[in-house]
GROMACS .gro file of C-alpha atoms in nm:
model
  434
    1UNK     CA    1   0.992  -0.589  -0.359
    2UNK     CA    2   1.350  -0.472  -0.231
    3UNK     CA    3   1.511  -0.496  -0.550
    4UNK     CA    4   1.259  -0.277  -0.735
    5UNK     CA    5   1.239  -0.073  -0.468
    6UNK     CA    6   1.624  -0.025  -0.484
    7UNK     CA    7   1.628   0.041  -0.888
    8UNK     CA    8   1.351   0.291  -0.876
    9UNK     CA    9   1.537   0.525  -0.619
   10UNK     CA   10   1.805   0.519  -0.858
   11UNK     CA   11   1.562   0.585  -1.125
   12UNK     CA   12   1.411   0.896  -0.949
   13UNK     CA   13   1.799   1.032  -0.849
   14UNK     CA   14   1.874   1.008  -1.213
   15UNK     CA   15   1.544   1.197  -1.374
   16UNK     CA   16   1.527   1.468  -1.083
   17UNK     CA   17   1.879   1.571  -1.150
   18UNK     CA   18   1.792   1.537  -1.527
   19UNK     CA   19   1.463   1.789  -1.493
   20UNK     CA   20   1.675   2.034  -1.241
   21UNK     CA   21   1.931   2.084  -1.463
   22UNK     CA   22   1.720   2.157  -1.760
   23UNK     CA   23   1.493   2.347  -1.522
   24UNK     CA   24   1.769   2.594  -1.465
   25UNK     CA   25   1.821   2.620  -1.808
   26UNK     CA   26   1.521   2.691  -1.958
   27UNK     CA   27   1.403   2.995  -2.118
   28UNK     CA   28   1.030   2.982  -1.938
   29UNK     CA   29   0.875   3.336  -1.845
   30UNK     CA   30   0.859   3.390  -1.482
   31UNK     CA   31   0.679   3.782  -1.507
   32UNK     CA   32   0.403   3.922  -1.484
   33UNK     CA   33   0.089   3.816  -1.579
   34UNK     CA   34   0.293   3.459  -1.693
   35UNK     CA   35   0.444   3.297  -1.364
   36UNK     CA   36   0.520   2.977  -1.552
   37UNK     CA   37   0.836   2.872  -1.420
   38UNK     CA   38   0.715   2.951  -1.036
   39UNK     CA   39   0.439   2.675  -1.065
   40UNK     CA   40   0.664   2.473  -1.299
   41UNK     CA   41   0.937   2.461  -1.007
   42UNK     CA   42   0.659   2.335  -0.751
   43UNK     CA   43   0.666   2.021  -0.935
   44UNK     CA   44   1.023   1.978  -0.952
   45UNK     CA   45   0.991   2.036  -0.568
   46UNK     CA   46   0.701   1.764  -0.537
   47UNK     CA   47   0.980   1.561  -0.704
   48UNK     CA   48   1.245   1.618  -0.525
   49UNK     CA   49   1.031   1.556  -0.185
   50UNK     CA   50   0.854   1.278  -0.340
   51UNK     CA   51   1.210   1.115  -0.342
   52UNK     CA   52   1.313   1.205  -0.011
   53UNK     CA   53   0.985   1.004   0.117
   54UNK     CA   54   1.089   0.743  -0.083
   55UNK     CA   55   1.436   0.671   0.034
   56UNK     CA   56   1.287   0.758   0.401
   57UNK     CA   57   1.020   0.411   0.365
   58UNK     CA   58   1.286   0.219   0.210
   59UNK     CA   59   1.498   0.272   0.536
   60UNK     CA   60   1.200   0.202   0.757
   61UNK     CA   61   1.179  -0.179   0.514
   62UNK     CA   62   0.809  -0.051   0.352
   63UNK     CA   63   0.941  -0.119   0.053
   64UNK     CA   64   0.585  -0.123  -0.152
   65UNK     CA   65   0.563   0.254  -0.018
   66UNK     CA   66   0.887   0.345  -0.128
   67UNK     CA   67   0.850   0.231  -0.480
   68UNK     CA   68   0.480   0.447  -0.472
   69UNK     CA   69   0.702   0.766  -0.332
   70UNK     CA   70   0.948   0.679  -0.605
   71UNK     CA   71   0.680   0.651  -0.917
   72UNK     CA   72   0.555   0.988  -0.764
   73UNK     CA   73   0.914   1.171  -0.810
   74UNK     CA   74   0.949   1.040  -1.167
   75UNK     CA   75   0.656   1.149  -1.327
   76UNK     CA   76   0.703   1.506  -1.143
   77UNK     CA   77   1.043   1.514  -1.320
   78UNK     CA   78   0.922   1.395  -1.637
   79UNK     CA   79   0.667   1.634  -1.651
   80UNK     CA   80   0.933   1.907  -1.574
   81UNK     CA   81   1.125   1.777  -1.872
   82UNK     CA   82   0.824   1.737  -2.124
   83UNK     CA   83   0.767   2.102  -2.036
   84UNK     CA   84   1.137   2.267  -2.025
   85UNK     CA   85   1.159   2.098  -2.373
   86UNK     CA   86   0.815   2.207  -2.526
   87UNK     CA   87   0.877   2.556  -2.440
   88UNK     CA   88   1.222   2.589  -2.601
   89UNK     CA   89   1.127   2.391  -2.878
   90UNK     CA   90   0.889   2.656  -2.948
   91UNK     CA   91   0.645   2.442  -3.195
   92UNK     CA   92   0.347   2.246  -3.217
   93UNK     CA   93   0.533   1.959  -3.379
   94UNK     CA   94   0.681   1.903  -3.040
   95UNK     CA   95   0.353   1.820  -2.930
   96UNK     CA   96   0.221   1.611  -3.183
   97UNK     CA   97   0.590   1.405  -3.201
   98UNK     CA   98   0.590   1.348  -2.901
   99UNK     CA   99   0.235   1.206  -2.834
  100UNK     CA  100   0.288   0.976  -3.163
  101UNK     CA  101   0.591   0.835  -2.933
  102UNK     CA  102   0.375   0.766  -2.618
  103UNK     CA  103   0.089   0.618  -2.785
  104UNK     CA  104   0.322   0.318  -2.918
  105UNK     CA  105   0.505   0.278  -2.526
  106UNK     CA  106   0.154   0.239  -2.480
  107UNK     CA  107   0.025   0.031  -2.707
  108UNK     CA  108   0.392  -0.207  -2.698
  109UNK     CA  109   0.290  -0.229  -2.300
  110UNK     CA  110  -0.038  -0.317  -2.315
  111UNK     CA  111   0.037  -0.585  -2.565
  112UNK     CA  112   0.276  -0.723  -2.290
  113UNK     CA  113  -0.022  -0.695  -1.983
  114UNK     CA  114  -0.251  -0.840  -2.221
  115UNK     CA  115  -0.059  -1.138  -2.353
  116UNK     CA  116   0.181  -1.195  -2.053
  117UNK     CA  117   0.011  -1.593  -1.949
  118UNK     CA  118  -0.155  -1.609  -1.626
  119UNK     CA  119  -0.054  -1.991  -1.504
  120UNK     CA  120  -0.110  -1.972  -1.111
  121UNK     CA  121  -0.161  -1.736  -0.841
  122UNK     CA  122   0.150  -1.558  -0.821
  123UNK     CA  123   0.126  -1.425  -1.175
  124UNK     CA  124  -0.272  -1.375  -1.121
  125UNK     CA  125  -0.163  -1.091  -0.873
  126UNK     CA  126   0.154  -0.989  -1.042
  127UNK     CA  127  -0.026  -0.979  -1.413
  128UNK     CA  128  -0.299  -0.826  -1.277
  129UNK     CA  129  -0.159  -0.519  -1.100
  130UNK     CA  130   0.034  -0.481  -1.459
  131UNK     CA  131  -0.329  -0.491  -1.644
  132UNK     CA  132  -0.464  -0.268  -1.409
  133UNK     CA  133  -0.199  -0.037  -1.476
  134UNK     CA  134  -0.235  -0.066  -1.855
  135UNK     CA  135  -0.610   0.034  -1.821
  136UNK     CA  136  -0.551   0.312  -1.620
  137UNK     CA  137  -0.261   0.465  -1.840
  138UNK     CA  138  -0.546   0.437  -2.124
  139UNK     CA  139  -0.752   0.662  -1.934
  140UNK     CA  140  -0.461   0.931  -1.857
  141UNK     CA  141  -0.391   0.868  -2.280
  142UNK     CA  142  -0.746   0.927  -2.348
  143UNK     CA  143  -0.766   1.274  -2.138
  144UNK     CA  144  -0.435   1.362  -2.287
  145UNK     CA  145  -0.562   1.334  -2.656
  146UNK     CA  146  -0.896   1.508  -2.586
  147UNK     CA  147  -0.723   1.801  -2.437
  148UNK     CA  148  -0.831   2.138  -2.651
  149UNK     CA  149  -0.468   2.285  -2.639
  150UNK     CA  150  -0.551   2.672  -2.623
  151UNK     CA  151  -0.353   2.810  -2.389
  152UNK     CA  152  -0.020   2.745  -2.253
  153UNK     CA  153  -0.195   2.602  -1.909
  154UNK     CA  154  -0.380   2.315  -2.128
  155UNK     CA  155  -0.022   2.264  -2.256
  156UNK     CA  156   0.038   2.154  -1.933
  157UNK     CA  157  -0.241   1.969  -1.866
  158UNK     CA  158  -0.159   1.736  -2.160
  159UNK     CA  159   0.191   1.703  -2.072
  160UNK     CA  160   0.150   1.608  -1.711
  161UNK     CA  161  -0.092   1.329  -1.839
  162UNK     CA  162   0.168   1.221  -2.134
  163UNK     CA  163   0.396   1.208  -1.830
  164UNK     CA  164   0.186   0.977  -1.609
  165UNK     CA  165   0.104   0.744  -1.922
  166UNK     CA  166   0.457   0.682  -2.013
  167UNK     CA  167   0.550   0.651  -1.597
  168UNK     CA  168   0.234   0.426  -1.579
  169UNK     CA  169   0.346   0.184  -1.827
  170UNK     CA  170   0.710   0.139  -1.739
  171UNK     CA  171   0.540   0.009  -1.410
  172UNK     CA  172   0.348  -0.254  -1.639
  173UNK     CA  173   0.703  -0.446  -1.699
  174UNK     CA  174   0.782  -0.406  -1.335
  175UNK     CA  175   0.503  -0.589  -1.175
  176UNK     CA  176   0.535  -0.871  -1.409
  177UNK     CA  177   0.931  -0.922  -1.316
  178UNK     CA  178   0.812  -0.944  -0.972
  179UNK     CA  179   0.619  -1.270  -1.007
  180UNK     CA  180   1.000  -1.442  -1.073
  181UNK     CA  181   1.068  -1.389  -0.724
  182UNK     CA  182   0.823  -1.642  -0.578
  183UNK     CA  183   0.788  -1.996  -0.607
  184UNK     CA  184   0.486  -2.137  -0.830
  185UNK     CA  185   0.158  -2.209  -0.612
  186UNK     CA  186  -0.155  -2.284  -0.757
  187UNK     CA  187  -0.331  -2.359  -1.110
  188UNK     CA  188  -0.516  -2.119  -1.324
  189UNK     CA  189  -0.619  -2.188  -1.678
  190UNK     CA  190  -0.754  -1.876  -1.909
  191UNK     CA  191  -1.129  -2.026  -1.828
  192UNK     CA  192  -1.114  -2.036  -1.474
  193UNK     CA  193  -0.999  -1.677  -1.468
  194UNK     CA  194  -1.254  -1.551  -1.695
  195UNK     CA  195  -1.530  -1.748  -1.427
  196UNK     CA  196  -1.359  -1.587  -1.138
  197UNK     CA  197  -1.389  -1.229  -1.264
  198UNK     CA  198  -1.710  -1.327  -1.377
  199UNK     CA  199  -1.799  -1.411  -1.043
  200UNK     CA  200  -1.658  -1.153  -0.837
  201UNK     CA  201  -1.831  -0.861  -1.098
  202UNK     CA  202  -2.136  -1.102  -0.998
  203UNK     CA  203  -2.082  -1.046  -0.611
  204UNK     CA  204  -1.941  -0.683  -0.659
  205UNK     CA  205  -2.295  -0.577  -0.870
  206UNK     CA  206  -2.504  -0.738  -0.581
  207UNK     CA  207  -2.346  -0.515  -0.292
  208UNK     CA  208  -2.370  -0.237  -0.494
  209UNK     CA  209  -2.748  -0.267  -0.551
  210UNK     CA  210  -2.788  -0.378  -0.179
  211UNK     CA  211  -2.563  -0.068  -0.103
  212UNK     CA  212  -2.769   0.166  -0.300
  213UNK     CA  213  -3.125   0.054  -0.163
  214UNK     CA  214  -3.064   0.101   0.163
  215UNK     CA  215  -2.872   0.438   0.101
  216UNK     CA  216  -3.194   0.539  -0.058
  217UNK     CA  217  -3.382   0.463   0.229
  218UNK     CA  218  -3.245   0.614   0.465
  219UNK     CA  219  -3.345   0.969   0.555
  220UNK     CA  220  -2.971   1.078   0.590
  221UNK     CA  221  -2.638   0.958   0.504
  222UNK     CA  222  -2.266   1.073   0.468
  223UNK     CA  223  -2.032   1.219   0.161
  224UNK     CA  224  -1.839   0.916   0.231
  225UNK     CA  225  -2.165   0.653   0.176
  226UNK     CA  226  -2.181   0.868  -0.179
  227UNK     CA  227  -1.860   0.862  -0.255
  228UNK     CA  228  -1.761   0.517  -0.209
  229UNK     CA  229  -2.059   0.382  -0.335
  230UNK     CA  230  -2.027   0.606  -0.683
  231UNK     CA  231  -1.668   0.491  -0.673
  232UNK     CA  232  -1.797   0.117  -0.631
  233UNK     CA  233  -2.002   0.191  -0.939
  234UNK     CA  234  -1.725   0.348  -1.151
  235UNK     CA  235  -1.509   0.024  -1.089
  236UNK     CA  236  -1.731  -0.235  -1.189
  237UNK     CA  237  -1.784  -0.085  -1.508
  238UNK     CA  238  -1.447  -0.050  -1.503
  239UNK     CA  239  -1.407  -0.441  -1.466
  240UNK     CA  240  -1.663  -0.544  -1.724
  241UNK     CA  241  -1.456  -0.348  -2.002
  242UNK     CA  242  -1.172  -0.478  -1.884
  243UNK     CA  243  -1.327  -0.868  -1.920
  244UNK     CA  244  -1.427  -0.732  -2.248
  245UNK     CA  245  -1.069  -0.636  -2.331
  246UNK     CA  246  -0.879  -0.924  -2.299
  247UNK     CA  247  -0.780  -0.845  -1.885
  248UNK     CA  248  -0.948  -1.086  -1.743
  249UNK     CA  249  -0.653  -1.037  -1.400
  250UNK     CA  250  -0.714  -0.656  -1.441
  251UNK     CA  251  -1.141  -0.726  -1.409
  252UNK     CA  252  -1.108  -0.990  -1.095
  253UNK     CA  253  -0.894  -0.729  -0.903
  254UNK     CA  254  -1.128  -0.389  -0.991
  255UNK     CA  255  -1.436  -0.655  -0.907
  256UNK     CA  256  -1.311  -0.692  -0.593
  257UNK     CA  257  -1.235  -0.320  -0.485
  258UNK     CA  258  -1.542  -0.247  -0.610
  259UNK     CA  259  -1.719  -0.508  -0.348
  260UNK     CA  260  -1.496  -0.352  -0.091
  261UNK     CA  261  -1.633  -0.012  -0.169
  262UNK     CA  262  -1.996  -0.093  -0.205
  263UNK     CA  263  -1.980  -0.246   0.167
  264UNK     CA  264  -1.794   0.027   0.306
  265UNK     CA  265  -2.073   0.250   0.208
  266UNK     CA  266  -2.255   0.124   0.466
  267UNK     CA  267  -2.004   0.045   0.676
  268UNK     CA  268  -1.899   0.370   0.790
  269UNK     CA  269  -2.242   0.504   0.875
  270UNK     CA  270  -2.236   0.652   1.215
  271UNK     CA  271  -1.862   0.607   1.203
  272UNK     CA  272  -1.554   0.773   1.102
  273UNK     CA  273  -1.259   0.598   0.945
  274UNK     CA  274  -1.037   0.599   1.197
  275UNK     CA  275  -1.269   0.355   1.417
  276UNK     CA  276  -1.251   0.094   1.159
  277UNK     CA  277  -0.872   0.107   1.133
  278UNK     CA  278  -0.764  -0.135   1.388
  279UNK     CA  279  -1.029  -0.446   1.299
  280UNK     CA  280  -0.950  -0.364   0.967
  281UNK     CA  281  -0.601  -0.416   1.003
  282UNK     CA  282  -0.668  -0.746   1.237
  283UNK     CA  283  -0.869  -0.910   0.931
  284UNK     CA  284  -0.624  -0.784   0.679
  285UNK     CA  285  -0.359  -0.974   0.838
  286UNK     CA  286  -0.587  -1.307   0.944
  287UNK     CA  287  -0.609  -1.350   0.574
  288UNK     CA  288  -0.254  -1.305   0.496
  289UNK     CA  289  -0.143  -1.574   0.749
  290UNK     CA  290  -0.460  -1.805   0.625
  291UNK     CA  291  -0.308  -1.724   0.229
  292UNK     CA  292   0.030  -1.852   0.318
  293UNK     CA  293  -0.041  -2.119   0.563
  294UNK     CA  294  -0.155  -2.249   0.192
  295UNK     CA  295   0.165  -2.204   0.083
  296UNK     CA  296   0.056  -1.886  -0.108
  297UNK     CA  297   0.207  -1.518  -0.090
  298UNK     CA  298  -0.018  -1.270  -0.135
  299UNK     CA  299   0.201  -1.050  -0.300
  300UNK     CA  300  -0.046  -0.750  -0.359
  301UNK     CA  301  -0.225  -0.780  -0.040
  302UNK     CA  302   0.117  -0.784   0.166
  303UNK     CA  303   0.194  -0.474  -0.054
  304UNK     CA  304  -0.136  -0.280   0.040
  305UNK     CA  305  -0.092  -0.372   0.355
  306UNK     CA  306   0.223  -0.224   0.419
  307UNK     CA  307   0.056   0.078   0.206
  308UNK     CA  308  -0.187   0.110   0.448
  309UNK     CA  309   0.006   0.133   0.736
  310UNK     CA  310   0.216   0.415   0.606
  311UNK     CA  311  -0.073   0.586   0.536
  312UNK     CA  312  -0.243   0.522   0.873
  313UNK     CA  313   0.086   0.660   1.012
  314UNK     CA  314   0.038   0.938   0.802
  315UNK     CA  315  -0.304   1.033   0.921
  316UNK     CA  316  -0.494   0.961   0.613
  317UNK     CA  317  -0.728   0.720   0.814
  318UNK     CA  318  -0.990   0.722   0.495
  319UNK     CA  319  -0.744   0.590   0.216
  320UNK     CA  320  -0.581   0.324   0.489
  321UNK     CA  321  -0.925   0.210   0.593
  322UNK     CA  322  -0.944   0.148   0.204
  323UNK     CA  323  -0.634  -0.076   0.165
  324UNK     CA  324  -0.674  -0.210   0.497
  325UNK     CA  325  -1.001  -0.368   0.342
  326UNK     CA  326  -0.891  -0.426   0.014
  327UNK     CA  327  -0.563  -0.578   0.132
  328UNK     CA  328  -0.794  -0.835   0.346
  329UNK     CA  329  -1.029  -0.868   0.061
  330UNK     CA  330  -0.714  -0.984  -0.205
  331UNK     CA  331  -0.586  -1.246   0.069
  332UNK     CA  332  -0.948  -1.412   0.154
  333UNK     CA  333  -1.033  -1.422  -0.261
  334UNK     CA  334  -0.688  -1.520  -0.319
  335UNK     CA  335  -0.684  -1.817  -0.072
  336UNK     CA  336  -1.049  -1.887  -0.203
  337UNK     CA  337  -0.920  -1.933  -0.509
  338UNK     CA  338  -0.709  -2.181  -0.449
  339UNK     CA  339  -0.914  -2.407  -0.171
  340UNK     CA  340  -1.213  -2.421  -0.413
  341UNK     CA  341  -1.071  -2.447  -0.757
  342UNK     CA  342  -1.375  -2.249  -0.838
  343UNK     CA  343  -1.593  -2.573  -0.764
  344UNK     CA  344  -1.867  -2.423  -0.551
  345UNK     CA  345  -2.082  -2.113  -0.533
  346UNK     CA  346  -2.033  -1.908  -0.272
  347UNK     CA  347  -2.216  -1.517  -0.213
  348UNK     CA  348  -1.930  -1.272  -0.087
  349UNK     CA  349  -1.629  -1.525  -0.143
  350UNK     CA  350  -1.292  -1.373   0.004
  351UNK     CA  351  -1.428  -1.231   0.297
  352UNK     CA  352  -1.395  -1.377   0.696
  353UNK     CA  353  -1.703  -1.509   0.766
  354UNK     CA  354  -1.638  -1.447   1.107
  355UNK     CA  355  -1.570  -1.122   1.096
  356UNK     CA  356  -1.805  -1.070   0.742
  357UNK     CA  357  -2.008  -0.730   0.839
  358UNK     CA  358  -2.397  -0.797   0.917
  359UNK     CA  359  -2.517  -0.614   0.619
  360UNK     CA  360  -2.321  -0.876   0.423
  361UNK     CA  361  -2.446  -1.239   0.643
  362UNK     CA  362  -2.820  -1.058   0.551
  363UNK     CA  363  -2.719  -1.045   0.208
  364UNK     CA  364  -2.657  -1.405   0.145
  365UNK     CA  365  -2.963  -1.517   0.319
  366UNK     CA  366  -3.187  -1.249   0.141
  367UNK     CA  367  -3.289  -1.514  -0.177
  368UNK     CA  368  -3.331  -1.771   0.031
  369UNK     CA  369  -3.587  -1.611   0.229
  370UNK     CA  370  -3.744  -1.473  -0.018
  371UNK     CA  371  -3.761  -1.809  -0.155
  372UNK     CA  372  -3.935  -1.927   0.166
  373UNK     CA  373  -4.170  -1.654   0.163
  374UNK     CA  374  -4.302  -1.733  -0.183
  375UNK     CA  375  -4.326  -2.094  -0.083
  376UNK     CA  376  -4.539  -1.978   0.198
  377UNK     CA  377  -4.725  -1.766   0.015
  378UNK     CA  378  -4.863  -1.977  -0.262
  379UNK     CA  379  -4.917  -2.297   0.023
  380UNK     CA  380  -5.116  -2.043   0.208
  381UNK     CA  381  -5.321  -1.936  -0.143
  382UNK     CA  382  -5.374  -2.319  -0.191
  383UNK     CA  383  -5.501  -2.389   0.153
  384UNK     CA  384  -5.687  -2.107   0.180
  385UNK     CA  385  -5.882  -2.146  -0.194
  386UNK     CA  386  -5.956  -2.492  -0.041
  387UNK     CA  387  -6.131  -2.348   0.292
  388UNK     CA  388  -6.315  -2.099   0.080
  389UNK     CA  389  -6.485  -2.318  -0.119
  390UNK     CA  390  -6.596  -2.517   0.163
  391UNK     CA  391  -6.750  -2.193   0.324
  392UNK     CA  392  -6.885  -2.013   0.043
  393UNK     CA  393  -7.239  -2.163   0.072
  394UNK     CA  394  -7.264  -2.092   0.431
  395UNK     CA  395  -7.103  -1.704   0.370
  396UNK     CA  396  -7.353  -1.669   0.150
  397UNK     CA  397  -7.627  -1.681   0.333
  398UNK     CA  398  -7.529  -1.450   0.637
  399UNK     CA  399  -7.276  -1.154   0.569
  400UNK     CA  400  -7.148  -0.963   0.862
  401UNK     CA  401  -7.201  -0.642   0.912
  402UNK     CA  402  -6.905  -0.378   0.778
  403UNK     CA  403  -6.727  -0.173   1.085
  404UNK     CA  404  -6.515   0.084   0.981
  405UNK     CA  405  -6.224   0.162   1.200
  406UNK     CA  406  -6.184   0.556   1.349
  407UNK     CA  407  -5.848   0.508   1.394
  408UNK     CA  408  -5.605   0.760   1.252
  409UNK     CA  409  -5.274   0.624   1.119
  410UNK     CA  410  -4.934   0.810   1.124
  411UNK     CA  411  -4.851   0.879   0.795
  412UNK     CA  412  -4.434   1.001   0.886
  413UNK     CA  413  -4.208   0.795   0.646
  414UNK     CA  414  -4.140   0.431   0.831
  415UNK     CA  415  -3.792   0.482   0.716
  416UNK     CA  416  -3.728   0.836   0.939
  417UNK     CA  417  -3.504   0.763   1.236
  418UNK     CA  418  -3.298   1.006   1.453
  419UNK     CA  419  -2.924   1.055   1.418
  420UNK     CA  420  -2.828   0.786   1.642
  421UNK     CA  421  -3.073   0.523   1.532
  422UNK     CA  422  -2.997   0.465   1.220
  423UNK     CA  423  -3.026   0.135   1.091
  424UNK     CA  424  -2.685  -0.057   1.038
  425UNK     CA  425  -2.820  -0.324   0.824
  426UNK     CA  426  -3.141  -0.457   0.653
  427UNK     CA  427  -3.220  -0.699   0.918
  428UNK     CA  428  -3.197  -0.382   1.146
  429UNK     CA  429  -3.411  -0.181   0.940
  430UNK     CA  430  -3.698  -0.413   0.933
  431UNK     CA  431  -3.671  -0.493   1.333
  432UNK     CA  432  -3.722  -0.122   1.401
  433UNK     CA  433  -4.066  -0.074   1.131
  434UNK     CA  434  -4.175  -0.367   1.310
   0.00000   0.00000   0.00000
């Protein structure tokens, strides 16, 4: 990661200087009512400290961080350009040229995500943080060429995403130089990927559902619940369009954020982030050190990791807690991979069984006793069709009386709890409506 690290600094030197000097040269209006160049120059600021952050992680060897801080800088500088040289161009053909040009760096990068060959578990991350990439510079495309361009502020809303798109996919050829850094490990053939994502979207749909029917029954819950659970939601659709696509890398990864998500929902019930940080973090790097005691490197979930940590540093405990997880997830599923060849069946693969949250242990057990239930059930129906027909003569003949009960029943919901009682799992939730 050092290397890129190193050639995107120099990267981000080169464009902020580019967008400053053009910046300072540009003809847009800074008066009254039209304060364009003010909130113009806060972006060429953003850049500017965007790069300073970057070269500060790359001294402190987070080197993942420092290429994040640097991909930050250049698409503030970019946009800076795109807009100094719209608004002396003074035409709409500026516009339309230039998103002609960015839809084919698109579409030539997203041939090269799409068709790069997946072979073993180094390019499996490495290709699949480049898919991911290309799917979400479609989406920034997409919002770009929707954009009703009716005043001068839409202007800029299309031109910051034409910026990100064309940022987005130069990071598409990054990611899949990295994989020729690490040694070979593993086997993957274009069917056994499509059965893993398959598989994961599998596990990832099931925690959402579990996720969402306990949410529902529970009389109160946090923004957080919501908001990773409709993230959870957005990602596995996400991941079956990508399958759909032709990124099957690009699906297994978003399956398995989107499992991280849906358990976190529950998860931090009761809790804030910052709680979760430091077992987070322990399981995170339990996974790593079981990945390469297989002689794998985890390239991605090294890469959140350290991404994490610079955020925990920075006080963002909620987006840490994220990577943290997902970072942990990656490893597990990674080393998974590799152990079972995708020869068994397993519910919540990639996670520490250990350490695997209770919500999740109830969650593989819940078919199987369900199973035994309906076993008992019909053996009972059996048995008990038997007995009646052996009594039903003798019934017949004397029926007891009918005694009403006069006891009055408590009709408050069984799923009302206070504040502090609220139930951290299914199994929980059933103990206390005993």
């Amino acid at each position: 990661m050092k290397p890129l690290a190193t050639r995107l600094i120099n990267e981000a030197e080169e464009a902020y200087k580019s967008a400053s000097e053009k910046f300072e040269n540009s003809s847009i209006p800074d008066h009254f009512p039209n304060y364009y160049k003010t909130n113009i120059n806060k972006q060429l600021e953003s850049a500017e400290k965007s790069l300073k952050d970057s070269k500060k992680w790359y001294d402190q060897y987070t080197y993942y961080t420092s290429t994040s801080k640097s991909f930050q800088s250049l698409i503030s500088s970019r946009f800076v350009n795109y807009t100094c040289d719209y608004y002396d161009s003074g035409n709409q053909d500026f516009i339309n040229e230039l998103l002609e040009q960015v839809e084919e760096v698109y579409n030539e990068s997203s041939k090269l995500a799409k068709n790069t060959e997946i072979v073993d578990l180094i390019s499996l991350q490495t290709v699949g943080a480049a898919q991911r990439r290309a799917t979400e510079a479609k989406l920034y495309l997409d919002s770009a060429k929707s954009t009703n361009l009716y005043t001068f502020s839409d202007v800029l809303d299309f031109l910051y995403d034409i910026a990100f798109v064309v940022e987005r996919c130069n990071s598409i050829s990054w990611w899949i130089g990295i994989g020729d850094h690490f040694n070979s490990t593993g086997n993957i053939t274009d069917s056994k990927l499509e059965n893993i994502a398959l598989e994961y979207i599998y596990e990832a749909q099931q925690a959402v559902t579990y996720s969402e029917v306990i949410l529902n029954e529970l009389s109160q819950t946090s923004y957080n619940s919501a908001s990773y659970l409709s993230s959870a939601k957005s990602l596995l659709e996400t991941a079956r369009d990508d399958l759909d696509s032709g990124f099957p890398a690009a699906a297994f990864f978003e399956a398995l954020e989107a499992l991280v998500k849906a358990n976190l929902a529950l998860e931090v019930i009761g809790t804030n982030e910052k709680d979760k940080i430091d077992i987070s973090s322990e399981q995170a790097i339990n996974n790593i050190a079981k990945s390469r005691k297989q002689g794998i490197e985890p390239v991605l979930a090294v890469s959140y990791y350290e991404y994490a940590e610079s955020l925990s540093n920075e006080s963002s405990f909620e987006s840490a807690l994220i990577y943290y997880k997902y970072s942990g997830m990656i490893a597990g599923a990674i080393s998974y991979t590799n152990a079972s060849a995708g020869s068994y069946k397993s519910s919540y693969v990639g996670i520490s069984r250990v350490n695997a949250p209770l919500s999740i242990w109830v969650l593989e057990r819940l078919v199987f006793i369900i199973g035994i239930f309906v076993l008992g059930g019909l053996a009972g129906l059996g048995i008990g069709l038997i007995i009646g027909s052996f009594l039903e003569n003798k019934q017949k003949k004397k029926k007891p009386p009918v005694h009403y009960s006069s006891r009055t029943y408590d009709h408050t919901p069984r799923y009302y709890y206070p504040n502090n009682q609220i139930p951290r799992s299914i199994k929980e939730y059933y103990k206390k409506n005993k």
